[in-house]
PDB file of C-alpha atoms in Angstrom:
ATOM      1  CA  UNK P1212      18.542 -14.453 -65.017  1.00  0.00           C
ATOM      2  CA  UNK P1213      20.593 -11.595 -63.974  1.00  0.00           C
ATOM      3  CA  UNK P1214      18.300  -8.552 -65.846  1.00  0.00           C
ATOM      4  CA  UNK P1215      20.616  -5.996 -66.620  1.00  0.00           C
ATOM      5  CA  UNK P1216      22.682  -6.640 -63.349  1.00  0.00           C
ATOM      6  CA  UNK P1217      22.181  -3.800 -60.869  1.00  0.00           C
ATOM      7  CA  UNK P1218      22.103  -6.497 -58.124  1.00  0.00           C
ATOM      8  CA  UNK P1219      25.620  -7.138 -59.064  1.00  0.00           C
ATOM      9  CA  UNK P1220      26.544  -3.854 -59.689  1.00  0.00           C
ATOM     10  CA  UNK P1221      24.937  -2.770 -55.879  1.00  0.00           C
ATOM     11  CA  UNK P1222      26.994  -5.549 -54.145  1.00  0.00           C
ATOM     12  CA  UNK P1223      30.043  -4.518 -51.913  1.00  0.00           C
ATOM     13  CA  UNK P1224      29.207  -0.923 -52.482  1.00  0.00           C
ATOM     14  CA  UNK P1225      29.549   2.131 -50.702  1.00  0.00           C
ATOM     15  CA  UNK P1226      26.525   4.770 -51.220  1.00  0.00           C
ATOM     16  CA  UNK P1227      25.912   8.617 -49.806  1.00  0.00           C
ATOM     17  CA  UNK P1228      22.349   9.163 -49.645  1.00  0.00           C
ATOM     18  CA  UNK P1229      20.937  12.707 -49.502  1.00  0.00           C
ATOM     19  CA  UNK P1230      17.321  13.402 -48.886  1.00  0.00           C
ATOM     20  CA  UNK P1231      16.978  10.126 -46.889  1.00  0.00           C
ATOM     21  CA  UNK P1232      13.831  11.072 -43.948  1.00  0.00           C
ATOM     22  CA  UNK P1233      11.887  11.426 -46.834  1.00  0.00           C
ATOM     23  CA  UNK P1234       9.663   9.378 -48.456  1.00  0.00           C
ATOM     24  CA  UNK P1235      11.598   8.072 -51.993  1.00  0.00           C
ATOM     25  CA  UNK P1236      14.702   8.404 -49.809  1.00  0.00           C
ATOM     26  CA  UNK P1237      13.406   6.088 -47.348  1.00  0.00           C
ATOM     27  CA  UNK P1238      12.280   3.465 -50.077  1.00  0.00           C
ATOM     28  CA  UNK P1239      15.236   3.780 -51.730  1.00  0.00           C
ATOM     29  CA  UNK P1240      17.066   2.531 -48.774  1.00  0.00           C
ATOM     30  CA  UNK P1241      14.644  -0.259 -47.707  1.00  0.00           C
ATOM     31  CA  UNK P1242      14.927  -1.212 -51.350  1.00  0.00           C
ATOM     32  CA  UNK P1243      18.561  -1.633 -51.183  1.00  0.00           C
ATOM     33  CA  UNK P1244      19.002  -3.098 -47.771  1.00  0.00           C
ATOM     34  CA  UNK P1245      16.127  -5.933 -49.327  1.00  0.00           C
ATOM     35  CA  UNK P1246      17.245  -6.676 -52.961  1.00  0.00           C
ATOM     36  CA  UNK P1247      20.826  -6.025 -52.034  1.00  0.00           C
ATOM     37  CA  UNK P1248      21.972  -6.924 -48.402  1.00  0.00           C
ATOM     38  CA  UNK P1249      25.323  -7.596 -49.687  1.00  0.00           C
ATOM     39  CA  UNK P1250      25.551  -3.503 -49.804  1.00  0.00           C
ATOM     40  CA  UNK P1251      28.796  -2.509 -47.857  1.00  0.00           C
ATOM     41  CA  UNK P1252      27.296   0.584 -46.564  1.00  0.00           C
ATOM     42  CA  UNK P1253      25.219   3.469 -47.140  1.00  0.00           C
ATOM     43  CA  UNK P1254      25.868   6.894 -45.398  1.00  0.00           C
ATOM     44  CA  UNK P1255      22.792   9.337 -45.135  1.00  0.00           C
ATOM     45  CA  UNK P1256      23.543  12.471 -45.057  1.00  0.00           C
ATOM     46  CA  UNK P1257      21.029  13.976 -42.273  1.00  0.00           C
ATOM     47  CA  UNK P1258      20.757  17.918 -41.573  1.00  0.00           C
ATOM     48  CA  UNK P1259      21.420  17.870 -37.502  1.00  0.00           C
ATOM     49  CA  UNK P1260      23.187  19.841 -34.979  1.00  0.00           C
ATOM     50  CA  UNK P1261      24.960  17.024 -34.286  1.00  0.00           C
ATOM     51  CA  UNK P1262      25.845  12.877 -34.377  1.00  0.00           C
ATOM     52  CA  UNK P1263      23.715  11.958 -31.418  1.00  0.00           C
ATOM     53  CA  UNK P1264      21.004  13.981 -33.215  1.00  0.00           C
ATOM     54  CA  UNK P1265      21.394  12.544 -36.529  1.00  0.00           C
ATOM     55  CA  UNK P1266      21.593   9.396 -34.977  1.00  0.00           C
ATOM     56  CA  UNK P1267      18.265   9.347 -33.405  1.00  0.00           C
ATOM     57  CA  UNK P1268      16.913  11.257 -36.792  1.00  0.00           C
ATOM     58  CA  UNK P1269      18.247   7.862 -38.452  1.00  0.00           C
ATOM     59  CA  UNK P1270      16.626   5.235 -36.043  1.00  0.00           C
ATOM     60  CA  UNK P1271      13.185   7.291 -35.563  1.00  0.00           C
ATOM     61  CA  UNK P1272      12.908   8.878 -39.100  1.00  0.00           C
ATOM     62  CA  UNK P1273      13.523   5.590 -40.946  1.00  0.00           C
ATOM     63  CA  UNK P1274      14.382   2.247 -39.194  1.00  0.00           C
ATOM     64  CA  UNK P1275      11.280   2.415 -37.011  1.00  0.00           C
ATOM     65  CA  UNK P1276       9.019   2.897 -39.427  1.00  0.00           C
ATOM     66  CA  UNK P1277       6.225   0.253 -40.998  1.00  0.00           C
ATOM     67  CA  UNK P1278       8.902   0.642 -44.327  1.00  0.00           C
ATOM     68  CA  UNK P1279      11.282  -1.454 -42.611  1.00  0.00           C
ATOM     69  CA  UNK P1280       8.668  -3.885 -41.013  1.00  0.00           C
ATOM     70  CA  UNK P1281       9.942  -6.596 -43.839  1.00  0.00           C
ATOM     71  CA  UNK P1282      13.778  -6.196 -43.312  1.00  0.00           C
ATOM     72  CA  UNK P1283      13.175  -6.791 -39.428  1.00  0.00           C
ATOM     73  CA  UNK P1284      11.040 -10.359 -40.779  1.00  0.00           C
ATOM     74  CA  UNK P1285      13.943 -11.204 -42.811  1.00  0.00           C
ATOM     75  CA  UNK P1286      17.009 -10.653 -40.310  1.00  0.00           C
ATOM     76  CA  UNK P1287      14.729 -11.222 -36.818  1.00  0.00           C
ATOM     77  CA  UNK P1288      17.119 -11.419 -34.093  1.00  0.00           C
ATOM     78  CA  UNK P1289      19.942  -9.355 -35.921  1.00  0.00           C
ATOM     79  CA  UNK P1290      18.272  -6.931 -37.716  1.00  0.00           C
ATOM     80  CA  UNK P1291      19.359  -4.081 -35.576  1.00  0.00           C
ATOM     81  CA  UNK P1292      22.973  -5.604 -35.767  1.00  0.00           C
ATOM     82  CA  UNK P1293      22.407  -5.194 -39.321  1.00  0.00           C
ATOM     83  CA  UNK P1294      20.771  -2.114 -39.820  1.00  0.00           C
ATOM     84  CA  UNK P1295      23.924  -0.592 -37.694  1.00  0.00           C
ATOM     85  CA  UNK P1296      26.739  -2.145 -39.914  1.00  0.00           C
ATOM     86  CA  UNK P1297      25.092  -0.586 -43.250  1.00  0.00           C
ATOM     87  CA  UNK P1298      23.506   2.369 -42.194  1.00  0.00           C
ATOM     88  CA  UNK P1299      26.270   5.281 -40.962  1.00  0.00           C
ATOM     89  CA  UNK P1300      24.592   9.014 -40.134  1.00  0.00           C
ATOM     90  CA  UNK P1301      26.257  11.617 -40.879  1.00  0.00           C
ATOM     91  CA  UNK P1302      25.751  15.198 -40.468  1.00  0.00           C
ATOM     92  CA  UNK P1303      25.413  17.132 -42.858  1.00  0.00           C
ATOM     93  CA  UNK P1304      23.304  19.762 -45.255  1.00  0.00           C
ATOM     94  CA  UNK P1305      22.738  19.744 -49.016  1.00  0.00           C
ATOM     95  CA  UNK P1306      22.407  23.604 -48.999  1.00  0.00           C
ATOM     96  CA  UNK P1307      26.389  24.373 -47.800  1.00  0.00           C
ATOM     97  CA  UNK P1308      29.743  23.699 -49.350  1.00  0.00           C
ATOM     98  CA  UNK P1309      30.764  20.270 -49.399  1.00  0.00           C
ATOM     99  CA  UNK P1310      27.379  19.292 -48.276  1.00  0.00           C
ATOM    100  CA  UNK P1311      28.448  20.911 -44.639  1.00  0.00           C
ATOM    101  CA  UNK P1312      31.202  18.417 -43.953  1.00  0.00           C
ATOM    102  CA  UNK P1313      34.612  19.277 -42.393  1.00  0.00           C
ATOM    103  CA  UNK P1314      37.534  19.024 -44.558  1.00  0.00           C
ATOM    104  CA  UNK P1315      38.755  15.729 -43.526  1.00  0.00           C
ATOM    105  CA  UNK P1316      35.380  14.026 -43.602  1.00  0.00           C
ATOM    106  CA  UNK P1317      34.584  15.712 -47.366  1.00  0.00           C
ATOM    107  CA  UNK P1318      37.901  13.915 -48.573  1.00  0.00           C
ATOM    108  CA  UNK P1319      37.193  10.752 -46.644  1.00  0.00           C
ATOM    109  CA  UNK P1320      34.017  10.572 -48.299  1.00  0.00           C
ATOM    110  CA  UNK P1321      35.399  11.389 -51.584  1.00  0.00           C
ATOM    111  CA  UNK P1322      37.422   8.532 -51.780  1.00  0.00           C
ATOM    112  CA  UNK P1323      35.535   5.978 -50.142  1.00  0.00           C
ATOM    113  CA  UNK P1324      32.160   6.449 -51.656  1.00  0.00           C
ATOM    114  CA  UNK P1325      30.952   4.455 -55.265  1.00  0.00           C
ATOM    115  CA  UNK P1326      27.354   6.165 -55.577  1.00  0.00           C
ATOM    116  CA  UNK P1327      25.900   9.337 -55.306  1.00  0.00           C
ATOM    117  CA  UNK P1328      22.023   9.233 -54.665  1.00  0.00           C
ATOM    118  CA  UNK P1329      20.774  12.988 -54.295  1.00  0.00           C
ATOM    119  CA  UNK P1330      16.796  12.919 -53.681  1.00  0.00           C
ATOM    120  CA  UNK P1331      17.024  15.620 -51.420  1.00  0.00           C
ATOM    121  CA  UNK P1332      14.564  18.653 -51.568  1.00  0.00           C
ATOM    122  CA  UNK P1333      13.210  21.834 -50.312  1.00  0.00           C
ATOM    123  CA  UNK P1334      10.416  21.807 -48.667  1.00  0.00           C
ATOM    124  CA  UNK P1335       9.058  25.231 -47.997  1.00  0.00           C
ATOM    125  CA  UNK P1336       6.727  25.125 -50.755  1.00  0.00           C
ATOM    126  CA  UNK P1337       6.687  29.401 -50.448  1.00  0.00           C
ATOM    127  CA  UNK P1338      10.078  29.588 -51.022  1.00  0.00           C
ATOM    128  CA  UNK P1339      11.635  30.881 -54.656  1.00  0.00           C
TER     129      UNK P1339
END
């Protein structure tokens, strides 16, 4: 029994998640990576200065976390070979034109990505 088929539909997909180090991003991803490891990639967009940052952001924000506990069970040896071939940082920030990528990278994106996932927010609750 295939439900409605959004296991089918995820498969071989490319996503761009926004709003990821939080906590329905970061379920949304485990969720994925679990029901659907057949995912070609997900990109998270991560506000950084810069790759290396977003990068560590990534692995100590989200893959080291008790969230991801089960996906290391699953893929043991190879989970971090795994985790590396779906998950892509990239720098960027909700708040700026084109979500603060470069020209080039904006376009790449544009073309190579199937789903949008936006669950970023603000978080300065004193903010209007």
């Amino acid at each position: 029994d295939e439900g409605i088929g959004i296991l089918k539909f995820l498969k071989h997909k490319v996503f761009l998640v926004t709003g990821a180090t939080g906590f329905l991003g970061k379920v949304l991803i485990e969720k994925i990576l679990r029901a659907s490891p057949e995912v070609y990639k997900i990109y998270i967009l991560i506000k950084a200065p810069n790759r290396e940052t977003a990068a560590n952001r990534l692995q100590n924000e989200i893959i080291n976390t008790q969230l991801f506990d089960k996906l290391k069970e699953i893929h043991g040896n190879s989970f971090q070979a795994f985790i590396s071939e779906k998950l892509v940082p990239i720098v960027g920030n909700v708040c700026e034109s084109n979500l603060g990528l470069d020209e080039d990278e904006a376009a790449s994106m544009a073309t190579e990505v199937d789903v949008i996932i936006n669950s970023a927010a603000n978080t300065s609750f004193d903010e209007r």
